[in-house]
Structures are given as structure tokens and as C-alpha cells.
Amino acid sequence: MKSLKLDYLKSLKWADYLFFALVEPRRLSGKIADAASKPLGGGIAIALCAVFSDILAASLLAVNTRFFYYKITYGFLLLSIIAFVKVLVTAGLIDMLCQFMGYPGAVRTMIVLILYSLFPQMFLLPLAYVFKVISFAPPFFYVLFSIALFVWSALIVITGISETHSVPFSKASLMFIFPYAFITLTGFLASLLALASVFGYFASI
Amino acid sequence: MDKNRKILVAILALLGLSAMLAVFEISLTLQGGGSEHYRLSAPGLGPGVGVVRITGPITMAGTSGGGLMPGSVAETVLKRLDDLGNDSRVKAVVVRINSPGGTVAATQEIFQKLMLLRRRNIKLVASLGDVAASGGYYIAAACDHIVANPGTITGSIGVIAVSPNLQGLFEKLGIKMNVIKSGAYKDILAAYRSLSEEERNLIQTMIDSSYNQFLRDISLGRNIPIDDIRPHADGRVMGGAQAVEAKLVNETGSFDTALERARKLADLPDNSPVFDDIQSPLGQFITALGGALFRPPRIDGLTNIDTGAAMIEYRYRP
């Protein structure tokens, strides 16, 4: 079993997922869907690396204190957990909507797809680093690249949804936006409810 | 496909390398700042501190500075300040002053130009060298912060007009001047005759006016009342440490202290670049050669003689 894993690593077949994530997202979702055992391990590793890259990029631009050690250890654990929860919730909501619209459920494919879609976000560190080295508006470029790489990740997921369920790109975009809109709306309504409860409590005493 | 896989692995290796570099750099920073030699930064790019050097008597006299010929001190400094002001990378300027002062107009022009930069929110720090007296201090007063060496000669707040009276010598040599003039005061401060009482009063009025302007500008630049400056504004010179006590200077320190202060005021990182106007050795040689070839002959200490006119100056004359 151990040598089987080593052979798989040596064969570099795992790199295909990353390659397709960058240049051919349609083939990525097809490959994930076709795989007998979903490459979840690789996806988790990508997500962890993306979180690590983000922490390092942000730390490079900030004034570094001893707090960096907490950021890179406990902070890394916390952000990784948040990232995985985010991935699970997003994949769950997307799949729920797909099933609601009459498409077959593919939540495992969706989870792995979203994990691999985080691969471009690993480029945040070297990109921000270049502008830090030349001291040319590093915070601006950090934000710019963060947004650009998020859009890239979103495009990978949207293309994957489009391929998995054979729906047009526009419809896949709406499916992708749904979880974010749902969470935003739920959060807004929950905060309204909380505010109303607080005001109500103070009004009654 | 195999080629693509290898490219991907190379990309991953580069990502890993950048992560290692980042961890290395942050660790160095945490270990007491590390060494500047190890810190990754490209020189000359990004926001930084500009440096302008004012050396020697400040005057508009001289060439326009074209070609090999060095321009007048004032013109060169004004052009340098314009360049720094137009450079979006320059967030702070250190004005390195090593000057006993100079003519009133030239000094005031530089002062006004610095105030203009200050209004554009470019932080200014003056670094005083051997001497920054009279007009040299006038210019420094335009800066947000003044740093002087403990041994810097500064102060000498006042105005002076010097003209040699060679009447006795002319009489002894039997030299007489033919002067045809349109008014009584046209040859005022001429070297070949003594100054009359009316002429003296006339010059004194000009000197008083320039002196009051000097006090007003120091008060404006340093944000201290004129009455606090006046006790030190009788032409006396003082050392850097005394100047700190007299509140004419903010702190004692070197050029590096001034750079550090400029970075702090402009909220720049410690390793932000410095844009100095010091030329390459070849450039310095060519400029010096041009200066030696084209500089007009002058008698040191008698500025008014080489231009043929007496001058009212903000200048320290030991």
C-alpha cells in the first residue's frame, strides 16, 4: 500500500489535477468525476498550502512581531478550519441548489473541485513578494491579487459546475453565487433579528 | 502530458522556494531586525527619501548650469527641489545644509520652494553640516524637523551688507572715478567713496525689512512666536547643542539621524530607498572640470567685487 502511494507520487499523475485547475478547468471536473476514489488528499493539501501562502503574504507586508509565531501555528490551524468549513458549506449549498433544480447530487466532486480551485491562490505569496521587494505599493497589489485570484478560483468552480451538470456558464455562475448570496442574506437577517432582540430586551426593562 | 507534469512540479518548487524565502525573511526581522544585507529589497524603487545638498554660499550668480558648467547654487538647488517634488516616489526630503548663507533673494526663493513642498505634504528634514548659519539656517527653518551635529555652527540670524571703502586708497594712488549718475543714490555702496548718512539710513531700512522677513519666516517654518526667536536673533552663532536649547533645532544627530527621522515622519519602512544627487565619480570629475574651466575669477570673501555690486545678504561672515 505504502509503495503504491510512493509510485503514485513518483508518476506525477497527481500533477494533472493542478495542471487542469490552471489551464483546463473543464477537464479537471471531468477527471474528478471519473476518478474512482476522489483525490481528496491532494485537494486538502492545496487548501492548506493556500492558507499558509495567504498568512505568509499578509505577514510579509505587516510589521512583524512575536505574534507571527502564533499566526503561523494557531492562526494557521484556525484559518485552515475556517477554510474547510467554507468549502464544505459552499459545496453543500451548491449541491443542494443543483438537486433542487433537478440535477443529480455530486457533493464529493464539488468538494474536491472547490479544494483544487484554491490552487491559484497559492500564487498570492510570490506575486505580493515581488511588489514588496521593489517596494511598490505592496498592500495595494496584495488586495488586487487577492481579488484577482479569488475570481480565478471562482471561474474554475463555475466551469466545473457547468461541466459536471452540463449547464450553460451563466447558469453555473448563478449556482456558484447562490451560496454567497444565501449566506449574506441569512447573515443580514440574523443580525437584524439579533439587533431587534437586543433593542426589545432593553426596551422591556 | 509528462512535460506538463514536470512544468507543474517546477511551479510548485518555485512556490515552495518563495514560501521558504518569506519565512526566512520574517524570521530575520524577528531576530532583532536581522541584517540589511540579507533583507530582500531592490534599491532605487518604491517610495523613499530624496536628498538635496546645499553647499557653499547661496547665490543666484553663476551660469545657468547647462552642459559641463555647474549652475549657481540657488538655481541648482531649486531645480533639484523641483525634480524631487515632481517625483511621485519621493515622500520625504532631507536637506543637507553646509552653508554660511547667501543673498537674500536666493535664500528666500529656496525657503519658499521648500514651503511649497511642505504644503504638498512632503516631509522635510534639515541636516546641518559644518556650518548652517544665517541664510543656511533660514532654509533649514522651512523644514518640519532640524537635526544638527553638536559641533555645527548655526544661528547668525541677521542681515549684513558689506562694501569695502577704498576711498583712502584711491586718494593715495591718485585714482579718480568719473561718475555720471541719474540720481544721488545711484552709486550707493560704491567702493571708491564713503557712505553718507542718508545712504546708510536707506540701506539700514532695507536690512531691517529683510531682517523682519527672516524672523517672520523662521516663526512660520518653526511654528514659534517671533518674540521667542528675537533673543537669539542678534547675529550670534551657536553650536548645535546650544541651538537645541534655544529651540532653533529639534535634536542633535548626524545625517543618518536625519534620514531616519525623515522615514519616520513619512511613515516609510527602514529600508526605503534614498534618492541622493551625488553623481558617479566620472560625473563628479566632469562637473569639476567644467567648473574649473568656466568659473569666473573671484576674490574669496569679497563677493560684491566679483560681480561689481554690493549685496545685502543673510550670511555668516567670520
Short mmCIF file of C-alpha atoms in Angstrom, two decimals:
data_model
loop_
_atom_site.label_atom_id
_atom_site.label_comp_id
_atom_site.label_asym_id
_atom_site.label_seq_id
_atom_site.Cartn_x
_atom_site.Cartn_y
_atom_site.Cartn_z
CA MET A 1 0.00 0.00 0.00
CA LYS A 2 2.83 2.32 1.00
CA SER A 3 4.80 1.57 -2.17
CA LEU A 4 1.62 2.08 -4.20
CA LYS A 5 1.33 5.64 -2.84
CA LEU A 6 5.02 6.27 -3.49
CA ASP A 7 4.61 5.05 -7.08
CA TYR A 8 1.64 7.38 -7.50
CA LEU A 9 3.69 10.32 -6.22
CA LYS A 10 6.62 9.41 -8.47
CA SER A 11 4.42 9.06 -11.52
CA LEU A 12 3.40 12.73 -11.12
CA LYS A 13 -0.14 11.81 -12.10
CA TRP A 14 -1.38 13.94 -9.21
CA ALA A 15 0.09 16.97 -11.01
CA ASP A 16 -2.55 16.58 -13.73
CA TYR A 17 -5.23 17.87 -11.37
CA LEU A 18 -3.19 21.00 -10.68
CA PHE A 19 -2.38 21.47 -14.34
CA PHE A 20 -6.03 21.18 -15.33
CA ALA A 21 -7.00 23.53 -12.49
CA LEU A 22 -4.77 26.17 -14.05
CA VAL A 23 -5.39 25.72 -17.76
CA GLU A 24 -8.37 23.40 -18.33
CA PRO A 25 -10.93 23.54 -15.51
CA ARG A 26 -13.43 21.57 -17.63
CA ARG A 27 -11.08 18.61 -17.79
CA LEU A 28 -10.40 18.97 -14.07
CA SER A 29 -14.06 18.45 -13.13
CA GLY A 30 -14.31 15.59 -15.65
CA LYS A 31 -11.23 13.93 -14.19
CA ILE A 32 -12.51 14.35 -10.63
CA ALA A 33 -15.93 12.96 -11.57
CA ASP A 34 -14.37 10.00 -13.37
CA ALA A 35 -11.89 9.14 -10.61
CA ALA A 36 -12.89 6.01 -8.73
CA SER A 37 -11.50 7.41 -5.48
CA LYS A 38 -11.74 11.18 -5.38
CA PRO A 39 -8.32 12.84 -4.92
CA LEU A 40 -9.36 14.39 -1.62
CA GLY A 41 -5.85 14.26 -0.10
CA GLY A 42 -4.37 16.43 -2.85
CA GLY A 43 -7.25 18.88 -2.53
CA ILE A 44 -6.76 19.19 1.22
CA ALA A 45 -3.03 19.75 0.71
CA ILE A 46 -3.80 22.52 -1.80
CA ALA A 47 -6.19 24.22 0.62
CA LEU A 48 -3.62 24.05 3.43
CA CYS A 49 -0.91 25.49 1.16
CA ALA A 50 -3.23 28.29 0.05
CA VAL A 51 -3.94 29.23 3.68
CA PHE A 52 -0.22 29.08 4.50
CA SER A 53 0.58 31.24 1.48
CA ASP A 54 -2.03 33.80 2.50
CA ILE A 55 -0.70 34.04 6.07
CA LEU A 56 2.87 34.48 4.83
CA ALA A 57 1.90 37.11 2.25
CA ALA A 58 -0.04 39.11 4.84
CA SER A 59 2.79 38.76 7.39
CA LEU A 60 5.39 39.93 4.89
CA LEU A 61 3.55 43.20 4.37
CA ALA A 62 2.80 43.79 8.04
CA VAL A 63 5.10 44.91 10.83
CA ASN A 64 6.36 41.65 12.23
CA THR A 65 6.29 40.98 15.94
CA ARG A 66 6.47 37.80 18.00
CA PHE A 67 2.77 37.42 17.21
CA PHE A 68 3.90 35.97 13.88
CA TYR A 69 4.63 32.66 15.65
CA TYR A 70 1.02 32.50 16.84
CA LYS A 71 -0.23 33.40 13.37
CA ILE A 72 1.79 30.68 11.68
CA THR A 73 0.79 27.97 14.19
CA TYR A 74 -2.56 28.56 15.90
CA GLY A 75 -3.60 31.05 13.23
CA PHE A 76 -2.81 28.52 10.52
CA LEU A 77 -4.93 25.88 12.27
CA LEU A 78 -7.82 28.29 12.77
CA LEU A 79 -7.76 29.60 9.21
CA SER A 80 -7.48 26.05 7.85
CA ILE A 81 -10.56 25.00 9.82
CA ILE A 82 -12.41 28.11 8.58
CA ALA A 83 -11.32 27.36 5.00
CA PHE A 84 -12.57 23.75 5.21
CA VAL A 85 -15.87 24.80 6.76
CA LYS A 86 -16.23 27.39 4.00
CA VAL A 87 -15.52 24.75 1.35
CA LEU A 88 -17.99 22.27 2.88
CA VAL A 89 -20.75 24.87 3.28
CA THR A 90 -20.22 26.25 -0.24
CA ALA A 91 -20.13 22.78 -1.82
CA GLY A 92 -23.17 21.69 0.21
CA LEU A 93 -25.23 24.73 -0.75
CA ILE A 94 -24.25 24.48 -4.42
CA ASP A 95 -25.13 20.78 -4.50
CA MET A 96 -28.37 21.43 -2.64
CA LEU A 97 -29.36 24.01 -5.24
CA CYS A 98 -28.36 21.65 -8.06
CA GLN A 99 -30.55 18.88 -6.65
CA PHE A 100 -33.35 21.36 -6.06
CA MET A 101 -33.13 22.25 -9.76
CA GLY A 102 -33.33 18.58 -10.71
CA TYR A 103 -29.68 17.77 -11.30
CA PRO A 104 -28.07 14.69 -9.72
CA GLY A 105 -26.18 15.19 -6.49
CA ALA A 106 -22.38 15.32 -6.74
CA VAL A 107 -21.28 16.79 -3.45
CA ARG A 108 -17.99 14.86 -3.25
CA THR A 109 -16.99 16.04 -6.72
CA MET A 110 -17.97 19.58 -5.74
CA ILE A 111 -15.88 19.49 -2.52
CA VAL A 112 -12.78 18.25 -4.36
CA LEU A 113 -13.37 20.73 -7.19
CA ILE A 114 -13.58 23.66 -4.77
CA LEU A 115 -10.46 22.44 -2.94
CA TYR A 116 -8.49 22.28 -6.20
CA SER A 117 -9.88 25.65 -7.28
CA LEU A 118 -7.88 27.16 -4.40
CA PHE A 119 -4.64 26.31 -6.23
CA PRO A 120 -4.28 29.73 -7.97
CA GLN A 121 -4.46 31.40 -4.55
CA MET A 122 -1.06 29.88 -3.77
CA PHE A 123 0.38 32.41 -6.24
CA LEU A 124 -0.55 35.26 -3.91
CA LEU A 125 2.71 34.93 -1.96
CA PRO A 126 5.20 35.21 -4.85
CA LEU A 127 3.13 37.93 -6.54
CA ALA A 128 2.88 40.04 -3.37
CA TYR A 129 6.53 39.30 -2.63
CA VAL A 130 7.69 40.85 -5.91
CA PHE A 131 5.97 44.14 -5.09
CA LYS A 132 7.26 44.03 -1.54
CA VAL A 133 10.84 43.58 -2.79
CA ILE A 134 10.58 46.52 -5.18
CA SER A 135 8.65 48.49 -2.51
CA PHE A 136 5.97 49.46 -5.00
CA ALA A 137 2.57 49.76 -3.28
CA PRO A 138 2.67 46.20 -1.82
CA PRO A 139 -0.62 46.49 0.16
CA PHE A 140 -2.47 47.66 -2.96
CA PHE A 141 -1.14 44.78 -5.04
CA TYR A 142 -1.82 42.32 -2.22
CA VAL A 143 -5.51 43.32 -2.27
CA LEU A 144 -5.57 43.44 -6.08
CA PHE A 145 -4.06 39.96 -6.45
CA SER A 146 -6.28 38.57 -3.69
CA ILE A 147 -9.34 39.70 -5.62
CA ALA A 148 -7.94 38.57 -8.97
CA LEU A 149 -7.01 35.12 -7.64
CA PHE A 150 -10.41 34.72 -5.97
CA VAL A 151 -12.03 35.49 -9.33
CA TRP A 152 -9.75 32.89 -10.95
CA SER A 153 -10.79 30.30 -8.34
CA ALA A 154 -14.44 31.22 -8.86
CA LEU A 155 -14.07 30.73 -12.63
CA ILE A 156 -12.61 27.24 -12.04
CA VAL A 157 -15.58 26.29 -9.85
CA ILE A 158 -18.13 27.79 -12.25
CA THR A 159 -16.56 25.97 -15.20
CA GLY A 160 -16.55 22.78 -13.13
CA ILE A 161 -20.25 23.14 -12.24
CA SER A 162 -21.02 23.84 -15.89
CA GLU A 163 -19.15 20.67 -16.93
CA THR A 164 -20.47 18.42 -14.16
CA HIS A 165 -24.14 19.23 -14.73
CA SER A 166 -23.89 20.16 -18.43
CA VAL A 167 -25.40 23.58 -17.83
CA PRO A 168 -24.53 26.88 -19.54
CA PHE A 169 -21.80 29.03 -17.98
CA SER A 170 -24.32 31.73 -16.97
CA LYS A 171 -26.48 29.25 -15.11
CA ALA A 172 -23.41 27.76 -13.44
CA SER A 173 -22.43 31.28 -12.37
CA LEU A 174 -25.78 31.73 -10.66
CA MET A 175 -25.35 28.38 -8.94
CA PHE A 176 -21.94 29.50 -7.68
CA ILE A 177 -23.22 32.87 -6.49
CA PHE A 178 -26.17 31.29 -4.67
CA PRO A 179 -24.28 30.14 -1.52
CA TYR A 180 -22.65 33.55 -1.12
CA ALA A 181 -25.96 35.35 -1.63
CA PHE A 182 -27.68 32.91 0.72
CA ILE A 183 -25.04 33.32 3.45
CA THR A 184 -25.05 37.11 3.05
CA LEU A 185 -28.84 37.28 3.23
CA THR A 186 -29.01 34.87 6.16
CA GLY A 187 -26.30 36.80 7.98
CA PHE A 188 -28.06 40.10 7.35
CA LEU A 189 -31.41 38.78 8.56
CA ALA A 190 -29.78 37.11 11.56
CA SER A 191 -28.05 40.36 12.53
CA LEU A 192 -31.36 42.23 12.13
CA LEU A 193 -33.02 39.67 14.34
CA ALA A 194 -30.24 39.95 16.90
CA LEU A 195 -30.47 43.75 16.90
CA ALA A 196 -34.24 43.62 17.25
CA SER A 197 -33.89 41.16 20.16
CA VAL A 198 -31.33 43.34 21.90
CA PHE A 199 -33.41 46.51 21.46
CA GLY A 200 -36.51 44.62 22.52
CA TYR A 201 -34.77 43.36 25.65
CA PHE A 202 -33.56 46.81 26.64
CA ALA A 203 -36.97 48.36 25.87
CA SER A 204 -38.72 45.89 28.13
CA ILE A 205 -36.57 46.56 31.23
CA MET B 1 1.39 15.23 -20.58
CA ASP B 2 4.64 14.24 -18.92
CA LYS B 3 6.14 17.59 -19.85
CA ASN B 4 3.17 19.42 -18.34
CA ARG B 5 3.56 17.46 -15.14
CA LYS B 6 7.22 18.47 -14.88
CA ILE B 7 6.32 22.12 -15.51
CA LEU B 8 3.77 21.89 -12.74
CA VAL B 9 6.31 20.40 -10.37
CA ALA B 10 8.72 23.24 -11.23
CA ILE B 11 5.99 25.78 -10.48
CA LEU B 12 5.32 24.07 -7.16
CA ALA B 13 9.04 24.13 -6.39
CA LEU B 14 9.14 27.88 -7.07
CA LEU B 15 6.12 28.41 -4.84
CA GLY B 16 7.85 26.42 -2.11
CA LEU B 17 11.01 28.47 -2.58
CA SER B 18 9.13 31.75 -2.26
CA ALA B 19 7.48 30.45 0.91
CA MET B 20 10.89 29.49 2.32
CA LEU B 21 12.29 32.92 1.45
CA ALA B 22 9.33 34.61 3.12
CA VAL B 23 9.74 32.56 6.29
CA PHE B 24 13.49 33.25 6.24
CA GLU B 25 12.98 37.00 5.86
CA ILE B 26 10.31 37.22 8.55
CA SER B 27 12.49 35.17 10.91
CA LEU B 28 15.42 37.51 10.32
CA THR B 29 13.23 40.50 11.01
CA LEU B 30 12.03 38.93 14.23
CA GLN B 31 15.59 38.22 15.35
CA GLY B 32 16.31 41.86 16.11
CA GLY B 33 15.87 43.20 12.62
CA GLY B 34 18.40 40.87 11.04
CA SER B 35 20.90 42.41 8.70
CA GLU B 36 20.14 44.88 5.93
CA HIS B 37 22.41 42.80 3.70
CA TYR B 38 20.09 39.83 3.91
CA ARG B 39 16.87 41.71 3.51
CA LEU B 40 15.35 41.41 0.07
CA SER B 41 14.79 44.85 -1.38
CA ALA B 42 15.53 46.38 -4.72
CA PRO B 43 17.43 49.67 -4.44
CA GLY B 44 16.07 52.80 -6.06
CA LEU B 45 12.47 51.72 -6.45
CA GLY B 46 9.37 52.47 -4.50
CA PRO B 47 8.65 55.37 -2.14
CA GLY B 48 11.70 56.81 -0.48
CA VAL B 49 13.63 59.83 0.75
CA GLY B 50 15.13 62.42 -1.56
CA VAL B 51 18.29 64.27 -0.63
CA VAL B 52 19.23 67.78 -1.68
CA ARG B 53 22.61 69.22 -0.77
CA ILE B 54 23.18 72.93 -0.27
CA THR B 55 26.89 73.62 -0.09
CA GLY B 56 28.69 76.96 -0.04
CA PRO B 57 27.37 80.50 -0.34
CA ILE B 58 23.80 80.62 -1.63
CA THR B 59 23.61 82.90 -4.60
CA MET B 60 21.86 83.25 -7.92
CA ALA B 61 25.10 84.42 -9.52
CA GLY B 62 26.77 81.94 -11.84
CA THR B 63 25.98 80.12 -15.00
CA SER B 64 22.66 78.58 -15.86
CA GLY B 65 24.18 75.16 -15.34
CA GLY B 66 23.96 73.94 -18.90
CA GLY B 67 26.41 71.41 -20.30
CA LEU B 68 29.58 70.97 -18.29
CA MET B 69 29.18 74.22 -16.42
CA PRO B 70 27.88 73.99 -12.87
CA GLY B 71 24.87 76.24 -12.25
CA SER B 72 24.60 78.72 -9.40
CA VAL B 73 23.97 77.14 -6.02
CA ALA B 74 20.43 78.55 -5.80
CA GLU B 75 19.44 77.56 -9.34
CA THR B 76 20.84 74.06 -8.88
CA VAL B 77 19.03 73.61 -5.56
CA LEU B 78 15.73 74.98 -6.94
CA LYS B 79 15.91 72.63 -9.91
CA ARG B 80 16.73 69.69 -7.65
CA LEU B 81 13.77 70.53 -5.39
CA ASP B 82 11.51 70.76 -8.46
CA ASP B 83 12.70 67.33 -9.59
CA LEU B 84 12.13 65.81 -6.16
CA GLY B 85 8.70 67.46 -5.89
CA ASN B 86 7.66 66.03 -9.25
CA ASP B 87 8.91 62.56 -8.40
CA SER B 88 5.96 60.61 -7.01
CA ARG B 89 8.33 58.19 -5.26
CA VAL B 90 9.69 60.95 -3.00
CA LYS B 91 7.68 61.11 0.21
CA ALA B 92 10.28 62.95 2.29
CA VAL B 93 13.31 65.12 1.61
CA VAL B 94 16.44 65.56 3.67
CA VAL B 95 18.00 68.97 3.06
CA ARG B 96 21.70 68.66 3.81
CA ILE B 97 22.98 72.18 4.53
CA ASN B 98 26.62 73.15 4.68
CA SER B 99 26.42 76.83 4.01
CA PRO B 100 27.15 80.16 5.72
CA GLY B 101 24.10 81.64 3.94
CA GLY B 102 23.95 83.89 0.94
CA THR B 103 21.98 86.53 -0.84
CA VAL B 104 18.55 87.49 0.42
CA ALA B 105 16.58 86.70 -2.74
CA ALA B 106 18.27 83.36 -3.40
CA THR B 107 17.73 82.24 0.19
CA GLN B 108 14.10 83.35 0.18
CA GLU B 109 13.41 81.54 -3.08
CA ILE B 110 14.74 78.28 -1.70
CA PHE B 111 12.76 78.83 1.50
CA GLN B 112 9.56 79.39 -0.50
CA LYS B 113 10.20 76.32 -2.63
CA LEU B 114 10.65 74.17 0.47
CA MET B 115 7.47 75.57 2.00
CA LEU B 116 5.68 74.63 -1.23
CA LEU B 117 6.89 71.03 -0.89
CA ARG B 118 5.84 71.05 2.75
CA ARG B 119 2.32 72.18 1.79
CA ARG B 120 2.21 69.23 -0.63
CA ASN B 121 2.70 67.00 2.42
CA ILE B 122 6.28 66.04 1.56
CA LYS B 123 8.06 65.71 4.89
CA LEU B 124 11.20 67.85 5.15
CA VAL B 125 14.11 67.28 7.49
CA ALA B 126 17.15 69.56 7.58
CA SER B 127 20.52 68.05 8.37
CA LEU B 128 23.07 70.70 9.33
CA GLY B 129 26.72 70.01 8.49
CA ASP B 130 29.78 72.09 9.47
CA VAL B 131 28.06 75.44 9.10
CA ALA B 132 24.40 76.22 8.60
CA ALA B 133 24.32 79.80 9.70
CA SER B 134 22.26 82.83 8.70
CA GLY B 135 20.75 82.02 5.29
CA GLY B 136 21.75 78.39 5.82
CA TYR B 137 19.59 78.34 8.94
CA TYR B 138 16.86 80.36 7.16
CA ILE B 139 16.49 77.48 4.70
CA ALA B 140 16.55 74.89 7.47
CA ALA B 141 13.69 76.71 9.18
CA ALA B 142 11.41 75.73 6.29
CA CYS B 143 11.73 72.08 7.29
CA ASP B 144 9.43 70.11 9.60
CA HIS B 145 12.41 68.94 11.63
CA ILE B 146 16.00 70.15 12.05
CA VAL B 147 18.88 67.87 13.01
CA ALA B 148 22.30 69.41 13.76
CA ASN B 149 25.59 67.93 14.80
CA PRO B 150 26.64 69.06 18.27
CA GLY B 151 29.52 70.91 16.67
CA THR B 152 27.57 72.53 13.87
CA ILE B 153 27.94 76.31 13.67
CA THR B 154 24.44 77.67 13.30
CA GLY B 155 22.37 80.70 14.24
CA SER B 156 23.77 84.00 12.99
CA ILE B 157 20.22 85.17 12.40
CA GLY B 158 20.54 88.56 10.80
CA VAL B 159 21.27 90.51 7.67
CA ILE B 160 24.50 92.07 6.56
CA ALA B 161 25.65 94.31 3.76
CA VAL B 162 29.37 94.70 3.29
CA SER B 163 31.12 97.06 0.95
CA PRO B 164 34.80 97.97 1.10
CA ASN B 165 35.58 101.63 1.44
CA LEU B 166 38.64 102.17 -0.72
CA GLN B 167 38.39 105.98 -0.83
CA GLY B 168 41.63 106.45 1.12
CA LEU B 169 43.48 104.02 -1.10
CA PHE B 170 42.16 105.68 -4.24
CA GLU B 171 43.25 109.09 -2.96
CA LYS B 172 46.68 107.73 -2.08
CA LEU B 173 47.08 106.28 -5.53
CA GLY B 174 45.62 109.34 -7.18
CA ILE B 175 42.81 107.46 -8.81
CA LYS B 176 39.66 109.41 -9.53
CA MET B 177 36.41 107.95 -10.82
CA ASN B 178 34.29 109.64 -13.46
CA VAL B 179 30.72 109.08 -12.35
CA ILE B 180 27.73 110.36 -14.29
CA LYS B 181 24.57 109.34 -12.47
CA SER B 182 20.86 109.96 -12.74
CA GLY B 183 20.24 110.23 -9.01
CA ALA B 184 22.04 110.90 -5.74
CA TYR B 185 21.97 107.27 -4.64
CA LYS B 186 22.78 105.56 -7.94
CA ASP B 187 26.29 104.58 -6.82
CA ILE B 188 25.30 103.76 -3.29
CA LEU B 189 27.82 101.41 -1.60
CA ALA B 190 30.41 102.17 -4.27
CA ALA B 191 33.88 101.21 -3.12
CA TYR B 192 35.53 104.42 -4.25
CA ARG B 193 33.76 106.73 -1.76
CA SER B 194 32.43 106.78 1.77
CA LEU B 195 28.78 106.20 2.60
CA SER B 196 26.72 109.28 3.51
CA GLU B 197 24.31 109.27 6.49
CA GLU B 198 21.23 109.27 4.22
CA GLU B 199 22.63 106.37 2.25
CA ARG B 200 23.34 104.48 5.44
CA ASN B 201 19.74 105.02 6.60
CA LEU B 202 18.46 103.82 3.23
CA ILE B 203 20.47 100.60 3.40
CA GLN B 204 19.53 100.15 7.07
CA THR B 205 15.83 100.29 6.11
CA MET B 206 16.39 97.52 3.59
CA ILE B 207 18.36 95.49 6.11
CA ASP B 208 15.63 95.91 8.76
CA SER B 209 12.99 94.83 6.27
CA SER B 210 14.97 91.72 5.30
CA TYR B 211 15.66 91.01 8.98
CA ASN B 212 11.96 91.17 9.86
CA GLN B 213 11.20 88.89 6.94
CA PHE B 214 13.84 86.49 8.28
CA LEU B 215 12.16 86.44 11.70
CA ARG B 216 8.68 86.04 10.22
CA ASP B 217 9.81 83.11 8.07
CA ILE B 218 11.57 81.34 10.95
CA SER B 219 8.45 81.85 13.04
CA LEU B 220 6.30 80.43 10.25
CA GLY B 221 8.57 77.49 9.50
CA ARG B 222 9.33 76.56 13.10
CA ASN B 223 5.88 77.50 14.41
CA ILE B 224 7.27 79.52 17.30
CA PRO B 225 6.48 83.14 18.19
CA ILE B 226 8.84 85.84 16.91
CA ASP B 227 9.39 87.04 20.49
CA ASP B 228 10.94 83.67 21.33
CA ILE B 229 13.34 83.94 18.39
CA ARG B 230 14.36 87.56 18.88
CA PRO B 231 16.68 86.97 21.90
CA HIS B 232 18.79 84.65 19.71
CA ALA B 233 18.46 86.73 16.57
CA ASP B 234 21.18 89.30 17.16
CA GLY B 235 23.62 87.68 14.78
CA ARG B 236 25.18 85.38 17.37
CA VAL B 237 26.39 82.00 16.29
CA MET B 238 25.90 78.89 18.38
CA GLY B 239 26.71 75.21 18.38
CA GLY B 240 24.19 72.50 17.60
CA ALA B 241 23.61 71.64 21.26
CA GLN B 242 23.02 75.31 22.16
CA ALA B 243 20.66 75.62 19.21
CA VAL B 244 18.58 72.74 20.61
CA GLU B 245 18.32 74.61 23.92
CA ALA B 246 17.30 77.76 22.04
CA LYS B 247 14.66 75.70 20.20
CA LEU B 248 16.17 76.66 16.86
CA VAL B 249 17.00 72.97 16.24
CA ASN B 250 14.96 69.89 17.19
CA GLU B 251 17.71 67.43 18.00
CA THR B 252 21.39 66.73 17.66
CA GLY B 253 22.44 63.96 15.33
CA SER B 254 24.09 63.05 12.09
CA PHE B 255 22.91 62.81 8.51
CA ASP B 256 21.76 59.24 9.26
CA THR B 257 19.64 60.55 12.13
CA ALA B 258 18.01 62.96 9.68
CA LEU B 259 17.33 60.15 7.20
CA GLU B 260 15.83 58.02 9.94
CA ARG B 261 13.64 60.92 11.09
CA ALA B 262 12.51 61.61 7.50
CA ARG B 263 11.46 57.98 7.08
CA LYS B 264 9.59 58.06 10.36
CA LEU B 265 7.78 61.31 9.51
CA ALA B 266 6.79 59.99 6.08
CA ASP B 267 5.83 56.60 7.52
CA LEU B 268 8.34 54.81 5.28
CA PRO B 269 9.99 51.47 6.05
CA ASP B 270 13.55 51.40 7.38
CA ASN B 271 14.91 50.07 4.11
CA SER B 272 13.16 52.58 1.84
CA PRO B 273 15.49 53.89 -0.85
CA VAL B 274 17.40 57.17 -0.69
CA PHE B 275 17.48 59.29 -3.83
CA ASP B 276 20.69 61.27 -3.47
CA ASP B 277 22.03 63.70 -6.05
CA ILE B 278 25.62 62.61 -5.58
CA GLN B 279 26.92 61.79 -9.02
CA SER B 280 29.09 58.93 -10.11
CA PRO B 281 32.87 59.56 -9.80
CA LEU B 282 33.00 60.21 -13.56
CA GLY B 283 30.10 62.67 -13.34
CA GLN B 284 31.77 64.47 -10.44
CA PHE B 285 35.01 64.71 -12.39
CA ILE B 286 33.30 66.13 -15.47
CA THR B 287 31.36 68.70 -13.43
CA ALA B 288 34.50 69.69 -11.54
CA LEU B 289 36.35 70.03 -14.84
CA GLY B 290 33.58 72.21 -16.23
CA GLY B 291 33.60 74.32 -13.08
CA ALA B 292 37.36 74.81 -13.23
CA LEU B 293 37.22 75.79 -16.90
CA PHE B 294 34.22 78.09 -16.84
CA ARG B 295 34.04 79.55 -13.34
CA PRO B 296 34.61 83.31 -13.40
CA PRO B 297 37.60 84.58 -11.40
CA ARG B 298 36.69 85.74 -7.89
CA ILE B 299 38.29 87.11 -4.76
CA ASP B 300 37.11 84.99 -1.86
CA GLY B 301 35.36 86.86 0.88
CA LEU B 302 34.55 89.82 -1.30
CA THR B 303 31.54 88.53 -3.18
CA ASN B 304 30.49 92.02 -4.15
CA ILE B 305 33.70 92.65 -6.01
CA ASP B 306 33.48 89.76 -8.46
CA THR B 307 30.01 90.85 -9.60
CA GLY B 308 30.81 94.52 -9.26
CA ALA B 309 27.93 95.13 -6.84
CA ALA B 310 27.49 95.26 -3.11
CA MET B 311 24.94 92.74 -1.78
CA ILE B 312 22.65 92.52 1.17
CA GLU B 313 23.00 89.02 2.49
CA TYR B 314 21.75 86.54 5.04
CA ARG B 315 25.28 85.44 5.61
CA TYR B 316 27.62 84.50 8.39
CA ARG B 317 30.93 86.30 7.88
CA PRO B 318 33.53 85.23 10.42
#
